[in-house]
């Protein structure tokens, strides 16, 4: 499988950055769900460029048209297709540099995979712009999960060397609050610190990355599979489709290796006839299956590859060394815009597992 | 999908720890590959318990029978099934504690998912023992990859608070050398230090985890997909099926967020008509596709959940709090035995991508 | 899977008859194939209504826009999306009869499956109009197959009680000739006979069906799978998605049961270092795998369900018996328009099998 | 996919006729189903050879061992693996004729597909013997369907030129009665007529085929998909994996083309608050989705390819023409043994659709 993911909820993505349009087909949605398009717009806006001084100044109007699968404002249960048309862009500049492989980008690997036939303009199908349809699909999935009282939200855990060590209180209120922030952090004052760092690297033509922490609350115990569709497998599969993601960890993650079993084993207890764990080092997942505690995972986002300096690279048409100066306006840090995309990835993975277990008619 | 993974190379796993047997069906293997059963045995032995003082003293004879798909020592191209029969084990002890959910294990999540009908003896289908058929399948995949000059090997990067900071020279020789070590580390003397730590926690009835670093060399550029089957997606999907894995990162991984784009962008150059990068922060993958550099990833393995102390937990039959004392002999640290399992997961993911791109007859 | 089919070549279909548009996403196409849009137009035209006196007089402009996956007239290898926008149609009439389940149509089964939320206007997602994107995808597949010298064409074998017993000479020339006929038959004069029958039932407000025979020539031996993706399995899977199809048979099909093994066993012989069979009762497939002989199969298309008479049915909103008079202009016989759709189904099934075996880069 | 089929209920088949064993892994079964092994045995026996004078006199003991997925006589919800061990057979005879491609068999297509590496003894993976694990899986599925009051049974509709025109009364009683007959026909006396025909062709070293009609009753309306997993698509996909099947038709099938729409449109009516149709020309399926009426389909089984006469064929090692005399004891007619196999195929297809729609926990 390539552009299609999911077993029961199938998401099929298409488009190139400078083609006619990008979009997504979502198959397997339960029928009869009233879609809140405002919610989708809010999520889309969080990802869209041009939101603040630290994002690219390009204006992309990510307005979508729903072509199918929605009737009288409700899902029909048949495939829902959303199309985001691309605006006319001046693509000529790309022809001049098309043979120069931009370091950190997919120019070279895309060239090899597609034998040079892929659309190289603006990254083509590899463009970060393709996260817009992914986010659209995720926003639909999030709404359906919320009917089941499941809420997903994320925050910026760190940017470069600045870390927000505050811990959220994982409630519906807190998660919605994070989603309403265009720069979702918890510790007061840390936003300014992070923005300052980003501005600084921006002025230097440099870039930075960071870590996103994502939360999913109120997932009942029992979703996921031991082999091979563990909750971690499903989430990581989609998250690693997001450009720039280089790592994922669940619960205490890599840090758990710094502790002993006695320190990190999550002990069970009963409260109000519900089974809970005192700690949540496992991030809500045991043996690949949800245990009813919040799902918590962190995602590492690398520094943006487009940097304003002379870089060594190759000219693939001549197979010789050359240098490249990328011009244009680029995000110095993609982390804030990636937060809702990671939320979407988690929503798609979980809704798929839920639909598989509970069936297609559960509303 | 649950017990089946892969698009072109399909791996279907089955069995419970105390049932009649465990095994695997591998479908989509190219025909005509002469299997080296010695190599499989070596890999199986690395995972098997009872290898050293720090692993469980239980003796499992992981001897397998190949039931199909092999004819005159060569793969036929039809499904290859390998069966590992379980020996008679005394399973009665499990009945007494079956209602007590062991912390850190899948007893509770398995109970909920399977409505209490799953085989609870020794973890049942969730047992770490199920990694034996996974490893078998991976060992077959590794051999086929080696025909294409692709080699996979891993090493223990850290155990608890002890880290091996040495870097391997990523050659076929080095990788094979690591595979021949039952405790694969690079820095001289660090093995003893790690073993001492493990013995210490063992004596305390405690456990520790660690980090595994895995290498894949000589994968040509061009394998993998932008959406949704990136190399990272494929590898992480299988790796997260291995019990106890809580994190995965590619190349510089989470640490890359501590650097700027200028510091971490891997610049290209041409050498002997081959395109290489000076650094390999991306871990051999750009835009989800191999770039020809070594694939490098790290896996976090949590401390073993079976610890010799009184733990709080619940009795699920009564829905009340209780305490649990797990007895029996358990590994204080599963990391060394997990190294070849992670290698196998990588092999299965990569061979699937290669067969998808290159077709089924390429020998 | 529902709206997505294929393993390596994935086709994802979407849309409703009276929604904004219908379309298809094709994933897994080999890169670098120059698409002949004229060929696609010709095939689309064969399916389009309004072609002759015997088809519905509605004029649908099935003009498509390729939104992605095509760059400088060649496939990129990334998902190709084609959109057919629906024109403004007066859909109000459907509201009045929406509770009356049309016999032979999917109104009732769609109502139950989608809990009444599906778009009922003009059949919605069940509309025969959805065969337009299927045909688009098939036309792309046919072109790629022709690069490999594989040609697909079909003919009307029978309409109602009139059968064309002539046998085609299965050459590229003959197949192309059939494809260029808007009413593809072989026996001279039989077209007029069939058209007369269709006109007659049309005037009576009645409808008829027929049998389509489809040919695929020059498929080399060795494609397909014993279990479970036999060539017959793959072709029938897609063909049975075409509305009105009720049967499929390969080679001599059901008639083979009227003969003995001695009469029907296809004996092999060598000619010009090629293995052939003297007869082709197997329809080019043995054990689910192509044997190099032409693939031949027949498809039964039922009479159109929209007939101009009073029919008994139910009002689902009241769960009571009622009568229905369907008005409007309908095809009295869909068989001629279905011929290229069945060709497309065969093309998609075969290209998928070929890409799976030969890999994605074979041009 | 090849040896694996199904979306939610995955069936993975393995083995060769003369290898160590054949078997099946069934994944996605609901947990807690008490399996009636007697029922499985009865179904297995219907397929087994040596049941009567007209089947092969070889005695195959198709006794299976359930290796996993069953605990305390109930399904666990984890993969259920059943193994049928092959007995020691004298396979030497096959070496002498291995280069001679048996007409009508898969020797040639298998040779090409697997590059000559497949196990040629007794048909290897192509052997009709592989229907035993398929039947095992189907027998498990049938039991689960019966919990939902869904019953499946089949009958011999015709053998060679003898047709049983009687129509069954589609009740649970009638279906079970058919399943209890080793030669299931309805018309009194027709069994003797058919057996006489079979004996006659047997004495001539010849073979015949026939048509099987299969019934599924009490499937509620609403299961199946418009694109691409129609009930017809799902059933035909598995049925066409059964060796010797060359055609399938639903409801009135090909014959429906001999009638007009007015004659064949199934009109709806309400009875006891249930929607029914007066006729069932559609075979219980409209738009790919069940309509609550009995599912009825016919399957064409070709004459057995092993015939006792001199046949022309090729020697593939020399690429030259030769003649072949197949010796040994073979079934002159496989139809009676194929009846329960087709039932199994239908059961697997339907249970998969039901589990997809209703979820995995519905008992």
mmCIF file of N, CA and C in Angstrom, chain A residues 1-3 7 103 106 109 113-114 160 204 206-207 210 224-225 227-230 232-233 236-237 240-241 246-248 250 257 259-262 265 267-270 273 278 282 286-287 303 305 311-314 319 321 357, chain B residues 1-3 7 103 106 109 113 160 204 206-207 210 224-225 227-230 232-233 236-237 240-241 246 248 250 257-262 265 267-270 273 278 282 286-287 303 305 311-314 319 321 357:
data_model
loop_
_atom_site.group_PDB
_atom_site.id
_atom_site.type_symbol
_atom_site.label_atom_id
_atom_site.label_comp_id
_atom_site.label_asym_id
_atom_site.label_seq_id
_atom_site.Cartn_x
_atom_site.Cartn_y
_atom_site.Cartn_z
ATOM 1 N N UNK A 1 0.833 -1.199 0.000
ATOM 2 C CA UNK A 1 0.000 0.000 0.000
ATOM 3 C C UNK A 1 0.863 1.243 0.000
ATOM 4 N N UNK A 2 0.436 2.224 -0.719
ATOM 5 C CA UNK A 2 1.188 3.454 -0.611
ATOM 6 C C UNK A 2 0.266 4.596 -0.235
ATOM 7 N N UNK A 3 -0.516 5.105 -1.156
ATOM 8 C CA UNK A 3 -1.294 6.297 -0.837
ATOM 9 C C UNK A 3 -2.597 5.969 -0.130
ATOM 10 N N UNK A 7 -7.494 -0.182 7.580
ATOM 11 C CA UNK A 7 -8.147 -1.442 7.249
ATOM 12 C C UNK A 7 -9.629 -1.229 7.007
ATOM 13 N N UNK A 103 19.366 19.274 -0.130
ATOM 14 C CA UNK A 103 19.668 18.414 1.029
ATOM 15 C C UNK A 103 18.497 18.375 2.015
ATOM 16 N N UNK A 106 13.210 15.474 -0.318
ATOM 17 C CA UNK A 106 12.992 14.198 -1.010
ATOM 18 C C UNK A 106 13.294 14.283 -2.492
ATOM 19 N N UNK A 109 15.531 11.158 -3.458
ATOM 20 C CA UNK A 109 14.876 9.851 -3.312
ATOM 21 C C UNK A 109 13.635 9.757 -4.211
ATOM 22 N N UNK A 113 13.092 6.958 -7.083
ATOM 23 C CA UNK A 113 11.906 6.085 -7.021
ATOM 24 C C UNK A 113 11.048 6.217 -8.274
ATOM 25 N N UNK A 114 10.851 7.458 -8.707
ATOM 26 C CA UNK A 114 9.937 7.689 -9.835
ATOM 27 C C UNK A 114 10.673 7.899 -11.152
ATOM 28 N N UNK A 160 13.880 23.259 19.852
ATOM 29 C CA UNK A 160 15.340 23.338 19.981
ATOM 30 C C UNK A 160 15.722 22.976 21.414
ATOM 31 N N UNK A 204 18.926 34.181 11.058
ATOM 32 C CA UNK A 204 20.206 33.589 10.631
ATOM 33 C C UNK A 204 20.021 32.707 9.398
ATOM 34 N N UNK A 206 18.479 30.068 9.398
ATOM 35 C CA UNK A 206 18.612 28.713 9.931
ATOM 36 C C UNK A 206 17.226 28.175 10.328
ATOM 37 N N UNK A 207 17.184 26.998 10.866
ATOM 38 C CA UNK A 207 15.900 26.397 11.247
ATOM 39 C C UNK A 207 16.092 25.511 12.469
ATOM 40 N N UNK A 210 11.687 20.271 16.963
ATOM 41 C CA UNK A 210 11.187 20.174 18.328
ATOM 42 C C UNK A 210 10.420 18.888 18.548
ATOM 43 N N UNK A 224 -7.016 -2.408 19.755
ATOM 44 C CA UNK A 224 -5.663 -2.702 19.287
ATOM 45 C C UNK A 224 -5.459 -4.198 19.196
ATOM 46 N N UNK A 225 -4.306 -4.575 18.704
ATOM 47 C CA UNK A 225 -4.040 -5.984 18.424
ATOM 48 C C UNK A 225 -2.649 -6.357 18.943
ATOM 49 N N UNK A 227 -0.545 -8.741 17.571
ATOM 50 C CA UNK A 227 0.227 -8.803 16.329
ATOM 51 C C UNK A 227 -0.724 -8.556 15.181
ATOM 52 N N UNK A 228 -0.419 -7.734 14.188
ATOM 53 C CA UNK A 228 0.669 -6.788 14.124
ATOM 54 C C UNK A 228 0.132 -5.380 14.199
ATOM 55 N N UNK A 229 -1.105 -5.241 14.563
ATOM 56 C CA UNK A 229 -1.698 -3.916 14.594
ATOM 57 C C UNK A 229 -1.852 -3.398 16.010
ATOM 58 N N UNK A 230 -0.728 -3.352 16.714
ATOM 59 C CA UNK A 230 -0.742 -2.714 18.020
ATOM 60 C C UNK A 230 -1.123 -1.248 17.849
ATOM 61 N N UNK A 232 0.420 1.191 19.001
ATOM 62 C CA UNK A 232 1.656 1.892 18.651
ATOM 63 C C UNK A 232 1.984 1.709 17.165
ATOM 64 N N UNK A 233 1.772 0.495 16.652
ATOM 65 C CA UNK A 233 2.048 0.222 15.233
ATOM 66 C C UNK A 233 1.171 1.096 14.349
ATOM 67 N N UNK A 236 2.121 4.932 14.820
ATOM 68 C CA UNK A 236 3.433 5.264 14.257
ATOM 69 C C UNK A 236 3.418 5.146 12.735
ATOM 70 N N UNK A 237 2.647 4.199 12.221
ATOM 71 C CA UNK A 237 2.592 4.026 10.765
ATOM 72 C C UNK A 237 2.148 5.326 10.079
ATOM 73 N N UNK A 240 4.636 8.505 10.874
ATOM 74 C CA UNK A 240 5.875 8.512 10.091
ATOM 75 C C UNK A 240 5.633 8.845 8.611
ATOM 76 N N UNK A 241 4.394 9.050 8.231
ATOM 77 C CA UNK A 241 4.125 9.581 6.888
ATOM 78 C C UNK A 241 4.215 11.107 6.869
ATOM 79 N N UNK A 246 11.000 12.106 12.806
ATOM 80 C CA UNK A 246 12.121 11.157 12.869
ATOM 81 C C UNK A 246 12.072 10.226 14.071
ATOM 82 N N UNK A 247 11.086 10.422 14.957
ATOM 83 C CA UNK A 247 11.013 9.518 16.099
ATOM 84 C C UNK A 247 9.653 9.578 16.755
ATOM 85 N N UNK A 248 9.315 8.486 17.421
ATOM 86 C CA UNK A 248 8.053 8.453 18.164
ATOM 87 C C UNK A 248 8.269 7.590 19.399
ATOM 88 N N UNK A 250 6.131 6.189 23.131
ATOM 89 C CA UNK A 250 4.863 6.105 23.848
ATOM 90 C C UNK A 250 5.113 6.092 25.350
ATOM 91 N N UNK A 257 14.039 3.514 29.816
ATOM 92 C CA UNK A 257 15.229 2.655 29.924
ATOM 93 C C UNK A 257 16.179 3.147 31.010
ATOM 94 N N UNK A 259 15.169 3.733 34.006
ATOM 95 C CA UNK A 259 14.579 3.333 35.289
ATOM 96 C C UNK A 259 14.482 1.812 35.366
ATOM 97 N N UNK A 260 14.185 1.317 36.544
ATOM 98 C CA UNK A 260 14.026 -0.129 36.712
ATOM 99 C C UNK A 260 12.553 -0.500 36.595
ATOM 100 N N UNK A 261 12.331 -1.797 36.487
ATOM 101 C CA UNK A 261 10.968 -2.311 36.422
ATOM 102 C C UNK A 261 10.163 -1.934 37.652
ATOM 103 N N UNK A 262 10.799 -1.999 38.808
ATOM 104 C CA UNK A 262 10.078 -1.663 40.041
ATOM 105 C C UNK A 262 9.616 -0.208 40.020
ATOM 106 N N UNK A 265 6.779 -0.071 36.482
ATOM 107 C CA UNK A 265 5.606 -0.922 36.270
ATOM 108 C C UNK A 265 4.351 -0.184 36.748
ATOM 109 N N UNK A 267 1.044 -0.008 38.297
ATOM 110 C CA UNK A 267 0.228 -0.901 39.123
ATOM 111 C C UNK A 267 -1.256 -0.558 38.992
ATOM 112 N N UNK A 268 -2.047 -1.595 38.966
ATOM 113 C CA UNK A 268 -3.499 -1.429 38.776
ATOM 114 C C UNK A 268 -4.212 -1.175 40.101
ATOM 115 N N UNK A 269 -5.323 -0.491 40.018
ATOM 116 C CA UNK A 269 -6.234 -0.418 41.165
ATOM 117 C C UNK A 269 -7.645 -0.177 40.642
ATOM 118 N N UNK A 270 -8.613 -0.463 41.498
ATOM 119 C CA UNK A 270 -10.020 -0.289 41.127
ATOM 120 C C UNK A 270 -10.545 0.976 41.786
ATOM 121 N N UNK A 273 -15.491 1.048 40.339
ATOM 122 C CA UNK A 273 -15.695 -0.086 39.434
ATOM 123 C C UNK A 273 -14.972 0.063 38.089
ATOM 124 N N UNK A 278 -1.873 3.542 38.608
ATOM 125 C CA UNK A 278 -1.427 4.685 39.416
ATOM 126 C C UNK A 278 -0.515 5.607 38.619
ATOM 127 N N UNK A 282 3.273 3.395 30.621
ATOM 128 C CA UNK A 282 3.021 2.663 29.374
ATOM 129 C C UNK A 282 2.322 3.528 28.333
ATOM 130 N N UNK A 286 -0.925 -1.523 26.647
ATOM 131 C CA UNK A 286 -0.227 -2.719 27.137
ATOM 132 C C UNK A 286 -0.434 -3.848 26.132
ATOM 133 N N UNK A 287 0.646 -4.437 25.684
ATOM 134 C CA UNK A 287 0.526 -5.531 24.721
ATOM 135 C C UNK A 287 -0.132 -5.089 23.431
ATOM 136 N N UNK A 303 14.581 19.799 12.240
ATOM 137 C CA UNK A 303 14.632 21.182 11.747
ATOM 138 C C UNK A 303 14.259 21.208 10.262
ATOM 139 N N UNK A 305 14.308 21.615 6.470
ATOM 140 C CA UNK A 305 15.473 21.405 5.598
ATOM 141 C C UNK A 305 15.798 22.602 4.721
ATOM 142 N N UNK A 311 24.711 25.338 0.328
ATOM 143 C CA UNK A 311 24.903 23.943 0.728
ATOM 144 C C UNK A 311 25.532 23.157 -0.420
ATOM 145 N N UNK A 312 26.338 22.200 -0.041
ATOM 146 C CA UNK A 312 26.890 21.301 -1.047
ATOM 147 C C UNK A 312 25.824 20.298 -1.455
ATOM 148 N N UNK A 313 25.777 20.025 -2.740
ATOM 149 C CA UNK A 313 24.853 18.984 -3.182
ATOM 150 C C UNK A 313 25.307 18.473 -4.548
ATOM 151 N N UNK A 314 24.451 17.735 -5.211
ATOM 152 C CA UNK A 314 24.807 17.170 -6.505
ATOM 153 C C UNK A 314 23.828 17.664 -7.581
ATOM 154 N N UNK A 319 25.542 14.226 -12.715
ATOM 155 C CA UNK A 319 26.191 13.404 -11.685
ATOM 156 C C UNK A 319 27.497 14.059 -11.228
ATOM 157 N N UNK A 321 29.262 17.208 -8.404
ATOM 158 C CA UNK A 321 29.063 18.050 -7.224
ATOM 159 C C UNK A 321 28.745 19.477 -7.638
ATOM 160 N N UNK A 357 -13.250 -2.993 15.546
ATOM 161 C CA UNK A 357 -13.744 -3.783 16.682
ATOM 162 C C UNK A 357 -15.243 -3.631 16.881
ATOM 163 N N UNK B 1 -6.036 -5.506 9.862
ATOM 164 C CA UNK B 1 -5.196 -6.691 9.962
ATOM 165 C C UNK B 1 -4.741 -6.909 11.393
ATOM 166 N N UNK B 2 -4.639 -8.123 11.793
ATOM 167 C CA UNK B 2 -4.059 -8.317 13.103
ATOM 168 C C UNK B 2 -2.877 -9.258 13.010
ATOM 169 N N UNK B 3 -3.098 -10.526 12.876
ATOM 170 C CA UNK B 3 -1.963 -11.437 12.940
ATOM 171 C C UNK B 3 -1.264 -11.592 11.595
ATOM 172 N N UNK B 7 2.457 -6.374 2.622
ATOM 173 C CA UNK B 7 1.639 -6.251 1.416
ATOM 174 C C UNK B 7 1.935 -7.369 0.434
ATOM 175 N N UNK B 103 0.822 -6.393 36.613
ATOM 176 C CA UNK B 103 1.160 -5.054 36.124
ATOM 177 C C UNK B 103 2.195 -5.109 34.999
ATOM 178 N N UNK B 106 0.042 -7.937 29.592
ATOM 179 C CA UNK B 106 -1.172 -7.765 28.783
ATOM 180 C C UNK B 106 -2.360 -8.522 29.353
ATOM 181 N N UNK B 109 -5.462 -6.085 29.386
ATOM 182 C CA UNK B 109 -5.938 -5.640 28.068
ATOM 183 C C UNK B 109 -6.380 -6.836 27.224
ATOM 184 N N UNK B 113 -10.087 -7.301 25.665
ATOM 185 C CA UNK B 113 -10.241 -7.476 24.220
ATOM 186 C C UNK B 113 -10.922 -8.793 23.880
ATOM 187 N N UNK B 160 20.031 0.198 30.951
ATOM 188 C CA UNK B 160 19.802 1.063 32.111
ATOM 189 C C UNK B 160 20.609 2.357 31.923
ATOM 190 N N UNK B 204 18.229 -8.269 43.069
ATOM 191 C CA UNK B 204 17.231 -7.464 43.793
ATOM 192 C C UNK B 204 15.804 -7.813 43.345
ATOM 193 N N UNK B 206 14.674 -7.228 40.581
ATOM 194 C CA UNK B 206 14.261 -6.082 39.788
ATOM 195 C C UNK B 206 14.605 -6.326 38.311
ATOM 196 N N UNK B 207 14.363 -5.370 37.460
ATOM 197 C CA UNK B 207 14.628 -5.552 36.030
ATOM 198 C C UNK B 207 15.015 -4.220 35.408
ATOM 199 N N UNK B 210 16.632 -1.118 28.000
ATOM 200 C CA UNK B 210 17.772 -0.548 27.297
ATOM 201 C C UNK B 210 17.391 -0.135 25.895
ATOM 202 N N UNK B 224 10.526 2.448 -0.668
ATOM 203 C CA UNK B 224 9.649 3.098 0.311
ATOM 204 C C UNK B 224 8.655 3.989 -0.403
ATOM 205 N N UNK B 225 7.764 4.574 0.359
ATOM 206 C CA UNK B 225 6.666 5.344 -0.213
ATOM 207 C C UNK B 225 6.515 6.665 0.541
ATOM 208 N N UNK B 227 3.534 8.378 0.998
ATOM 209 C CA UNK B 227 2.332 8.102 1.806
ATOM 210 C C UNK B 227 1.815 6.731 1.410
ATOM 211 N N UNK B 228 1.431 5.847 2.362
ATOM 212 C CA UNK B 228 1.660 5.924 3.784
ATOM 213 C C UNK B 228 2.679 4.872 4.197
ATOM 214 N N UNK B 229 3.349 4.324 3.242
ATOM 215 C CA UNK B 229 4.279 3.244 3.560
ATOM 216 C C UNK B 229 5.721 3.706 3.497
ATOM 217 N N UNK B 230 6.022 4.761 4.243
ATOM 218 C CA UNK B 230 7.412 5.190 4.365
ATOM 219 C C UNK B 230 8.209 4.046 4.980
ATOM 220 N N UNK B 232 10.113 4.277 7.410
ATOM 221 C CA UNK B 232 9.924 4.393 8.870
ATOM 222 C C UNK B 232 8.584 3.795 9.295
ATOM 223 N N UNK B 233 7.545 4.038 8.496
ATOM 224 C CA UNK B 233 6.217 3.489 8.816
ATOM 225 C C UNK B 233 6.245 1.969 8.836
ATOM 226 N N UNK B 236 8.578 0.654 11.782
ATOM 227 C CA UNK B 236 8.003 0.890 13.111
ATOM 228 C C UNK B 236 6.758 0.039 13.324
ATOM 229 N N UNK B 237 5.997 -0.179 12.258
ATOM 230 C CA UNK B 237 4.782 -0.987 12.392
ATOM 231 C C UNK B 237 5.107 -2.378 12.950
ATOM 232 N N UNK B 240 6.920 -2.246 16.621
ATOM 233 C CA UNK B 240 6.004 -2.015 17.746
ATOM 234 C C UNK B 240 5.097 -3.216 18.034
ATOM 235 N N UNK B 241 5.241 -4.282 17.281
ATOM 236 C CA UNK B 241 4.567 -5.527 17.643
ATOM 237 C C UNK B 241 5.393 -6.344 18.618
ATOM 238 N N UNK B 246 8.866 0.534 23.375
ATOM 239 C CA UNK B 246 8.090 1.744 23.665
ATOM 240 C C UNK B 246 8.508 2.959 22.845
ATOM 241 N N UNK B 248 10.818 4.366 19.018
ATOM 242 C CA UNK B 248 11.696 4.123 17.869
ATOM 243 C C UNK B 248 12.091 5.466 17.290
ATOM 244 N N UNK B 250 14.760 7.251 14.089
ATOM 245 C CA UNK B 250 15.588 6.992 12.917
ATOM 246 C C UNK B 250 16.685 8.043 12.820
ATOM 247 N N UNK B 257 16.416 17.276 17.395
ATOM 248 C CA UNK B 257 15.708 18.504 17.785
ATOM 249 C C UNK B 257 16.598 19.430 18.617
ATOM 250 N N UNK B 258 17.730 18.921 19.026
ATOM 251 C CA UNK B 258 18.674 19.737 19.808
ATOM 252 C C UNK B 258 19.651 20.491 18.906
ATOM 253 N N UNK B 259 19.521 20.328 17.613
ATOM 254 C CA UNK B 259 20.431 20.970 16.664
ATOM 255 C C UNK B 259 19.641 21.813 15.663
ATOM 256 N N UNK B 260 20.372 22.621 14.904
ATOM 257 C CA UNK B 260 19.708 23.444 13.891
ATOM 258 C C UNK B 260 19.766 22.739 12.536
ATOM 259 N N UNK B 261 18.990 23.255 11.600
ATOM 260 C CA UNK B 261 18.995 22.722 10.248
ATOM 261 C C UNK B 261 20.374 22.787 9.616
ATOM 262 N N UNK B 262 21.078 23.868 9.842
ATOM 263 C CA UNK B 262 22.426 23.986 9.256
ATOM 264 C C UNK B 262 23.353 22.901 9.772
ATOM 265 N N UNK B 265 21.388 19.087 8.344
ATOM 266 C CA UNK B 265 21.034 18.754 6.954
ATOM 267 C C UNK B 265 22.144 17.906 6.329
ATOM 268 N N UNK B 267 24.300 16.858 3.559
ATOM 269 C CA UNK B 267 24.626 17.384 2.233
ATOM 270 C C UNK B 267 25.086 16.259 1.308
ATOM 271 N N UNK B 268 24.678 16.361 0.067
ATOM 272 C CA UNK B 268 25.002 15.329 -0.925
ATOM 273 C C UNK B 268 26.358 15.571 -1.585
ATOM 274 N N UNK B 269 26.970 14.493 -2.016
ATOM 275 C CA UNK B 269 28.138 14.611 -2.897
ATOM 276 C C UNK B 269 28.212 13.347 -3.754
ATOM 277 N N UNK B 270 28.972 13.486 -4.830
ATOM 278 C CA UNK B 270 29.135 12.348 -5.741
ATOM 279 C C UNK B 270 30.505 11.735 -5.524
ATOM 280 N N UNK B 273 30.696 7.978 -9.054
ATOM 281 C CA UNK B 273 29.384 7.961 -9.719
ATOM 282 C C UNK B 273 28.246 7.484 -8.821
ATOM 283 N N UNK B 278 27.306 13.391 3.351
ATOM 284 C CA UNK B 278 28.481 13.487 4.238
ATOM 285 C C UNK B 278 28.150 13.022 5.642
ATOM 286 N N UNK B 282 19.700 11.632 8.781
ATOM 287 C CA UNK B 282 18.369 11.156 8.382
ATOM 288 C C UNK B 282 18.239 9.645 8.559
ATOM 289 N N UNK B 286 14.858 9.592 3.324
ATOM 290 C CA UNK B 286 14.374 10.951 3.056
ATOM 291 C C UNK B 286 12.999 10.852 2.400
ATOM 292 N N UNK B 287 12.034 11.546 2.965
ATOM 293 C CA UNK B 287 10.688 11.503 2.399
ATOM 294 C C UNK B 287 10.106 10.101 2.412
ATOM 295 N N UNK B 303 11.939 -2.020 30.864
ATOM 296 C CA UNK B 303 12.346 -3.073 31.803
ATOM 297 C C UNK B 303 11.306 -4.178 31.821
ATOM 298 N N UNK B 305 8.575 -6.665 32.852
ATOM 299 C CA UNK B 305 7.479 -6.393 33.786
ATOM 300 C C UNK B 305 7.394 -7.402 34.924
ATOM 301 N N UNK B 311 3.304 -6.436 44.327
ATOM 302 C CA UNK B 311 2.758 -5.316 43.567
ATOM 303 C C UNK B 311 1.256 -5.205 43.801
ATOM 304 N N UNK B 312 0.795 -3.983 43.766
ATOM 305 C CA UNK B 312 -0.639 -3.765 43.843
ATOM 306 C C UNK B 312 -1.255 -4.050 42.494
ATOM 307 N N UNK B 313 -2.396 -4.693 42.537
ATOM 308 C CA UNK B 313 -3.109 -4.918 41.282
ATOM 309 C C UNK B 313 -4.583 -5.195 41.599
ATOM 310 N N UNK B 314 -5.303 -5.687 40.597
ATOM 311 C CA UNK B 314 -6.721 -5.941 40.806
ATOM 312 C C UNK B 314 -7.034 -7.408 40.551
ATOM 313 N N UNK B 319 -13.419 -7.598 40.807
ATOM 314 C CA UNK B 319 -13.265 -6.157 40.622
ATOM 315 C C UNK B 319 -12.869 -5.480 41.939
ATOM 316 N N UNK B 321 -9.321 -4.532 44.660
ATOM 317 C CA UNK B 321 -7.872 -4.418 44.778
ATOM 318 C C UNK B 321 -7.295 -5.637 45.463
ATOM 319 N N UNK B 357 8.480 -3.350 -5.054
ATOM 320 C CA UNK B 357 9.039 -2.511 -6.125
ATOM 321 C C UNK B 357 9.660 -3.337 -7.239
#
